[in-house]
Every structure is written in C-alpha cells, then in structure tokens.
Short mmCIF file of C-alpha atoms in Angstrom, two decimals:
data_model
loop_
_atom_site.label_atom_id
_atom_site.label_comp_id
_atom_site.label_asym_id
_atom_site.label_seq_id
_atom_site.Cartn_x
_atom_site.Cartn_y
_atom_site.Cartn_z
CA UNK A 125 -7.91 25.21 -173.82
CA UNK A 126 -6.98 28.88 -173.62
CA UNK A 127 -4.02 30.68 -172.09
CA UNK A 128 -3.93 34.46 -171.68
CA UNK A 129 -1.14 35.82 -173.89
CA UNK A 130 0.26 37.99 -171.10
CA UNK A 131 0.70 34.87 -168.93
CA UNK A 132 2.83 32.90 -171.38
CA UNK A 133 5.97 34.06 -169.59
CA UNK A 134 4.81 32.38 -166.38
CA UNK A 135 5.15 28.98 -168.06
CA UNK A 136 8.89 29.23 -168.70
CA UNK A 137 10.19 28.54 -165.20
CA UNK A 138 12.31 25.63 -166.43
CA UNK A 139 14.36 27.90 -168.69
CA UNK A 140 16.44 30.32 -166.57
CA UNK A 141 18.08 31.95 -169.60
CA UNK A 142 14.63 33.07 -170.76
CA UNK A 143 13.33 33.97 -167.31
CA UNK A 144 16.08 36.52 -166.73
CA UNK A 145 14.39 38.78 -169.29
CA UNK A 146 11.49 39.21 -166.86
CA UNK A 147 13.54 41.47 -164.58
CA UNK A 148 12.94 44.34 -167.02
CA UNK A 149 9.17 44.67 -166.68
CA UNK A 150 7.90 41.42 -165.24
CA UNK A 151 6.83 38.21 -166.96
CA UNK A 152 4.87 40.21 -169.57
CA UNK A 153 8.24 41.09 -171.16
CA UNK A 154 8.95 37.41 -171.77
CA UNK A 155 5.39 36.93 -173.01
CA UNK A 156 6.00 39.56 -175.68
CA UNK A 157 9.18 37.74 -176.77
CA UNK A 158 7.25 34.49 -177.10
CA UNK A 159 4.45 36.13 -179.11
CA UNK A 160 6.98 37.68 -181.51
CA UNK A 161 8.60 34.26 -182.05
CA UNK A 162 5.23 32.54 -182.48
CA UNK A 163 4.07 35.11 -185.04
CA UNK A 164 7.23 34.65 -187.10
CA UNK A 165 6.94 30.84 -186.95
CA UNK A 166 3.29 30.99 -187.99
CA UNK A 167 4.27 33.09 -191.02
CA UNK A 168 6.85 30.50 -192.08
CA UNK A 169 4.44 27.58 -191.73
CA UNK A 170 1.60 29.26 -193.61
CA UNK A 171 1.43 27.84 -197.18
CA UNK A 172 0.59 31.14 -198.82
CA UNK A 173 3.55 33.52 -198.87
CA UNK A 174 3.00 36.59 -196.76
CA UNK A 175 4.71 39.89 -197.52
CA UNK A 176 7.20 40.82 -194.86
CA UNK A 177 7.40 37.38 -193.29
CA UNK A 178 11.19 37.27 -193.57
CA UNK A 179 11.39 40.61 -191.80
CA UNK A 180 9.27 39.12 -189.02
CA UNK A 181 11.61 36.12 -188.84
CA UNK A 182 14.67 38.38 -188.66
CA UNK A 183 13.05 40.38 -185.87
CA UNK A 184 12.16 37.20 -183.96
CA UNK A 185 15.68 35.79 -184.30
CA UNK A 186 17.17 39.07 -183.07
CA UNK A 187 14.77 39.29 -180.11
CA UNK A 188 15.27 35.66 -179.04
CA UNK A 189 19.05 35.89 -179.45
CA UNK A 190 19.14 39.09 -177.42
CA UNK A 191 16.99 37.47 -174.73
CA UNK A 192 19.22 34.41 -174.47
CA UNK A 193 22.36 36.54 -174.49
CA UNK A 194 21.00 38.77 -171.76
CA UNK A 195 20.01 35.70 -169.73
CA UNK A 196 23.50 34.22 -170.07
CA UNK A 197 25.09 37.50 -168.98
CA UNK A 198 22.79 37.83 -165.97
CA UNK A 199 23.40 34.26 -164.84
CA UNK A 200 27.17 34.69 -165.12
CA UNK A 201 27.31 38.01 -163.28
CA UNK A 202 24.76 37.24 -160.53
CA UNK A 203 26.33 36.92 -157.07
CA UNK A 204 26.52 33.35 -155.82
CA UNK A 205 25.63 33.03 -152.15
CA UNK A 206 26.65 30.21 -149.89
CA UNK A 207 24.18 27.40 -149.37
CA UNK A 208 21.26 28.34 -147.10
CA UNK A 209 20.39 24.76 -146.23
CA UNK A 210 17.11 23.02 -146.97
CA UNK A 211 14.43 25.22 -148.55
CA UNK A 212 10.73 24.57 -149.17
CA UNK A 213 9.17 26.59 -151.99
CA UNK A 214 5.39 26.45 -151.66
CA UNK A 215 3.29 26.38 -154.82
CA UNK A 216 -0.47 25.99 -154.66
CA UNK A 217 -3.00 25.72 -157.44
CA UNK A 218 -6.31 27.45 -158.05
CA UNK A 219 -8.64 28.32 -160.89
CA UNK A 220 -8.86 31.92 -162.07
CA UNK A 221 -12.42 33.17 -161.54
CA UNK A 222 -13.29 36.61 -162.88
CA UNK A 223 -15.62 38.70 -160.74
CA UNK A 224 -14.71 36.78 -157.60
CA UNK A 225 -14.68 38.52 -154.21
CA UNK A 226 -11.03 39.62 -153.73
CA UNK A 227 -11.25 39.34 -149.94
CA UNK A 228 -12.69 35.84 -150.06
CA UNK A 229 -10.14 34.77 -152.68
CA UNK A 230 -7.26 36.10 -150.55
CA UNK A 231 -8.48 34.21 -147.48
CA UNK A 232 -8.91 30.96 -149.40
CA UNK A 233 -5.43 31.36 -150.86
CA UNK A 234 -3.93 31.85 -147.41
CA UNK A 235 -5.68 28.74 -146.07
CA UNK A 236 -4.41 26.67 -148.99
CA UNK A 237 -0.83 27.83 -148.48
CA UNK A 238 -0.95 27.35 -144.73
CA UNK A 239 -1.96 23.73 -145.30
CA UNK A 240 0.96 23.30 -147.70
CA UNK A 241 3.30 24.95 -145.19
CA UNK A 242 2.06 22.76 -142.35
CA UNK A 243 2.58 19.61 -144.42
CA UNK A 244 6.09 20.70 -145.42
CA UNK A 245 7.04 21.45 -141.80
CA UNK A 246 5.71 18.08 -140.57
CA UNK A 247 7.48 16.08 -143.29
CA UNK A 248 10.81 17.92 -143.05
CA UNK A 249 12.12 18.32 -139.52
CA UNK A 250 15.43 19.67 -140.87
CA UNK A 251 13.84 22.44 -142.92
CA UNK A 252 15.71 25.78 -142.76
CA UNK A 253 13.69 28.17 -144.93
CA UNK A 254 10.13 28.21 -146.24
CA UNK A 255 9.03 30.57 -149.03
CA UNK A 256 5.45 31.74 -149.57
CA UNK A 257 4.89 33.36 -153.02
CA UNK A 258 3.89 37.00 -153.34
CA UNK A 259 0.58 38.11 -151.79
CA UNK A 260 -0.26 34.64 -150.42
CA UNK A 261 0.25 35.72 -146.79
CA UNK A 262 -2.10 38.73 -146.97
CA UNK A 263 -5.32 36.77 -146.22
CA UNK A 264 -7.48 39.79 -147.02
CA UNK A 265 -5.72 41.89 -144.39
CA UNK A 266 -2.22 42.86 -145.61
CA UNK A 267 0.50 44.33 -143.44
CA UNK A 268 -0.14 47.88 -142.25
CA UNK A 269 2.73 50.12 -141.12
CA UNK A 270 1.52 53.32 -139.43
CA UNK A 271 3.87 56.28 -139.02
CA UNK A 272 2.74 59.06 -136.69
CA UNK A 273 -0.99 59.80 -136.41
CA UNK A 274 -2.68 59.72 -139.83
CA UNK A 275 -5.79 61.86 -140.08
CA UNK A 276 -9.14 60.24 -140.69
CA UNK A 277 -10.08 60.45 -144.42
CA UNK A 278 -12.70 63.04 -145.27
CA UNK A 279 -15.04 60.42 -146.75
CA UNK A 280 -14.92 58.20 -143.64
CA UNK A 281 -17.96 58.49 -141.37
CA UNK A 282 -16.02 58.03 -138.10
CA UNK A 283 -14.11 60.29 -135.76
CA UNK A 284 -10.34 60.37 -135.25
CA UNK A 285 -10.36 58.15 -132.15
CA UNK A 286 -12.33 55.36 -133.87
CA UNK A 287 -10.14 55.63 -136.94
CA UNK A 288 -6.98 55.16 -134.87
CA UNK A 289 -8.50 52.16 -133.07
CA UNK A 290 -9.40 50.65 -136.43
CA UNK A 291 -5.80 51.09 -137.61
CA UNK A 292 -4.48 49.55 -134.38
CA UNK A 293 -6.79 46.57 -134.85
CA UNK A 294 -5.54 46.01 -138.39
CA UNK A 295 -1.91 46.11 -137.26
CA UNK A 296 -2.66 43.72 -134.39
CA UNK A 297 -4.51 41.21 -136.60
CA UNK A 298 -1.62 40.95 -139.04
CA UNK A 299 1.03 40.74 -136.32
CA UNK A 300 -0.98 38.01 -134.59
CA UNK A 301 -1.18 36.03 -137.83
CA UNK A 302 2.59 36.29 -138.33
CA UNK A 303 3.31 35.10 -134.78
CA UNK A 304 0.73 32.30 -134.86
CA UNK A 305 1.88 30.91 -138.21
CA UNK A 306 5.58 31.02 -137.30
CA UNK A 307 5.04 29.31 -133.96
CA UNK A 308 2.64 26.75 -135.41
CA UNK A 309 5.02 25.72 -138.20
CA UNK A 310 7.93 25.52 -135.76
CA UNK A 311 6.12 23.45 -133.15
CA UNK A 312 7.13 19.80 -132.62
CA UNK A 313 5.15 17.08 -134.37
CA UNK A 314 5.02 14.77 -131.36
CA UNK A 315 5.65 15.12 -127.61
CA UNK A 316 9.09 13.56 -128.12
CA UNK A 317 9.93 15.73 -131.11
CA UNK A 318 12.03 18.91 -131.00
CA UNK A 319 11.04 22.38 -132.13
CA UNK A 320 11.66 23.31 -135.74
CA UNK A 321 13.88 26.25 -136.66
CA UNK A 322 12.23 27.43 -139.87
CA UNK A 323 12.67 30.95 -141.19
CA UNK A 324 9.76 32.17 -143.33
CA UNK A 325 9.95 34.40 -146.38
CA UNK A 326 6.33 35.44 -146.82
CA UNK A 327 4.83 37.45 -149.67
CA UNK A 328 2.27 40.06 -148.68
CA UNK A 329 1.05 43.52 -149.49
CA UNK A 330 2.44 46.23 -147.20
CA UNK A 331 0.56 49.50 -146.77
CA UNK A 332 2.48 52.44 -145.34
CA UNK A 333 0.34 55.20 -143.88
CA UNK A 334 1.43 58.52 -142.41
CA UNK A 335 -0.02 61.98 -141.87
CA UNK A 336 1.07 63.10 -145.34
CA UNK A 337 1.23 60.00 -147.54
CA UNK A 338 -0.10 56.54 -148.29
CA UNK A 339 1.56 53.97 -150.53
CA UNK A 340 1.62 50.21 -151.00
CA UNK A 341 4.52 47.82 -151.60
CA UNK A 342 4.44 44.25 -152.83
CA UNK A 343 6.63 42.89 -150.04
CA UNK A 344 8.47 39.81 -148.88
CA UNK A 345 8.86 39.58 -145.10
CA UNK A 346 11.69 37.75 -143.36
CA UNK A 347 10.04 36.10 -140.36
CA UNK A 348 12.08 34.43 -137.64
CA UNK A 349 10.91 31.18 -135.94
CA UNK A 350 9.54 33.17 -132.97
CA UNK A 351 7.37 35.35 -135.25
CA UNK A 352 9.62 38.42 -135.31
CA UNK A 353 9.74 40.32 -138.62
CA UNK A 354 13.47 40.95 -138.97
CA UNK A 355 13.60 42.40 -142.49
CA UNK A 356 11.45 43.41 -145.43
CA UNK A 357 11.97 43.55 -149.20
CA UNK A 358 9.81 45.69 -151.49
CA UNK A 359 9.38 44.48 -155.06
CA UNK A 360 11.47 46.62 -157.41
CA UNK A 361 10.37 45.39 -160.85
CA UNK A 362 6.61 45.90 -160.99
CA UNK A 363 4.26 44.29 -163.51
CA UNK A 364 3.37 46.69 -166.32
CA UNK A 365 -0.38 47.58 -166.29
CA UNK A 366 -0.85 45.14 -163.42
CA UNK A 367 1.02 46.90 -160.63
CA UNK A 368 1.67 50.26 -162.23
CA UNK A 369 0.69 52.44 -165.17
CA UNK A 370 3.49 54.35 -166.90
CA UNK A 371 3.60 58.08 -166.06
CA UNK A 372 0.69 57.78 -163.60
CA UNK A 373 2.95 59.13 -160.84
CA UNK A 374 3.66 62.25 -162.89
CA UNK A 375 0.18 62.91 -164.29
CA UNK A 376 -2.85 62.70 -162.01
CA UNK A 377 -5.28 62.50 -164.93
CA UNK A 378 -3.84 59.10 -165.91
CA UNK A 379 -4.42 57.84 -162.38
CA UNK A 380 -8.04 59.08 -162.47
CA UNK A 381 -8.97 57.24 -165.68
CA UNK A 382 -7.44 53.86 -164.81
CA UNK A 383 -8.87 51.31 -162.35
CA UNK A 384 -5.34 50.20 -161.37
CA UNK A 385 -4.37 51.64 -158.00
CA UNK A 386 -0.77 50.58 -158.44
CA UNK A 387 2.03 49.93 -155.99
CA UNK A 388 5.23 51.78 -155.27
CA UNK A 389 8.48 50.16 -156.38
CA UNK A 390 11.17 49.29 -153.87
CA UNK A 391 14.43 51.19 -154.10
CA UNK A 392 16.99 48.55 -153.21
CA UNK A 393 17.33 44.78 -152.70
#
C-alpha cells in the first residue's frame, strides 16, 4: 500500500484545524507539515540515537503548533453565513492511472459524477444546493469564454472563418451541457412530482481567449435551476507545481522547460 507524499494532506478532511493550513499553497503545504512530524517521530522511535533528532523534534513541535494555531485563528475569524438549506456534496472514487488519456478520463469522471448527482436529486426532493468538485464538470471540453475575435494561431492549418466556427462550437457544446444537466437534475421524478429547485456549484476549467491573450482559470460556476450561469469563482490558491510554477510568469525560460502549462489565479472571492 503506497500513498504519494504530496497527497497526504488530502486525507485530513476530518481535521479542520489542520486543513486551514492548505489555504497558503494548497494541500501540499499540509503534506509537508505531516512529513516533518513523521520524520521527527521516526527519529524518536529509532533505537540508535541519531544526531540532531531533538532539533528535528523541536522543529516538528513548532510547525505543528503553528499550524494548529493558524487553523484556530482562521476558524474564529472566518465569516459565518446564514444557513443555505440542504446541500449535497458529491464525491466519487476512481483509481489513479498514469499515462491515461486525459480526455477519456475527464469524460468518465463527468459520467460518474452525473450519476451521483442524478441519484442525489432523485432521493432528495428538498435539495437546495449541489456541489461538484473541481474539474469534474469539464468532461473533456471545459468552459470557453471568447472576447472579441481571436486570431487563428499560426500553427493551426485552418482559416479564420473555420477557426471562429470551431470556437463557437466549443462554446455551444459546454453551454448545452450546463443547460441539459441543470434541467435534468431539476426535473420531477414522477408525473405527480414537482420540479426540483437545485442550484449547482460545478467545478470546471475556464479558458478565456481574446485577440491579445489566453489564460485558464480553475473555476466554480454558480448554475441556476434553468441552466443559467449566474456567477463564477476563479481559484485563488493554486497548487504549487501542479497548477503553477513559481516565477514562470516573470521568466519565459522557466515556462519553456516545464511541462506544466499552469493556470491563472483568481483575484477575489
């Protein structure tokens, strides 16, 4: 049984005081805290005395204490909103397969989460909000927001008219999926049943394309029961070396030598 060290932080969802540390640089921050603590504990349990083990223990105690203190402060100062009613938080399961086709994986993930969403909507007629985790709504064709008339890329073997039609098709496919899913989940279960009134918060990639720029957000869309996208949140705290590489925005040579395309951070909640 093996667990990637960088994913240790994802297993601490039951401990909110620890999880608050992840708002600094994602769950990898908490994973580092756990590895520091584990290293210090291993040094104490090892029969043979190791030089510097007490320094490692002192460091671990300081890091864990700082983490718990920060978590307590964040939980006390966080704004407390009024109740939003009944919420369904979807959580699927899948095996990590390296070298898998990303498009195929994204489509399979969407199908799995749609089945979970459908089941939740059928079993809970009084459901108010349903939350899809990040990226699960993309289905291999994430949201595309086109501003103006972007020029066809130099490497593309099509003309401007075909390029614009291709962009229009991408926009239409995503919008159709949003509308279909919202209406399907809000439809009555039986002829005598009433319509649901479920608001969706759906995680997806969002690509913004204009004549002068192109960037990607890791987004959460607020989707009304009729399929209207009424608001959008762009992830502010990106995953280090997963969603961004430090200084890559300032130095092009870093971007050229890394396979990570990266996403742009949101600016406000």
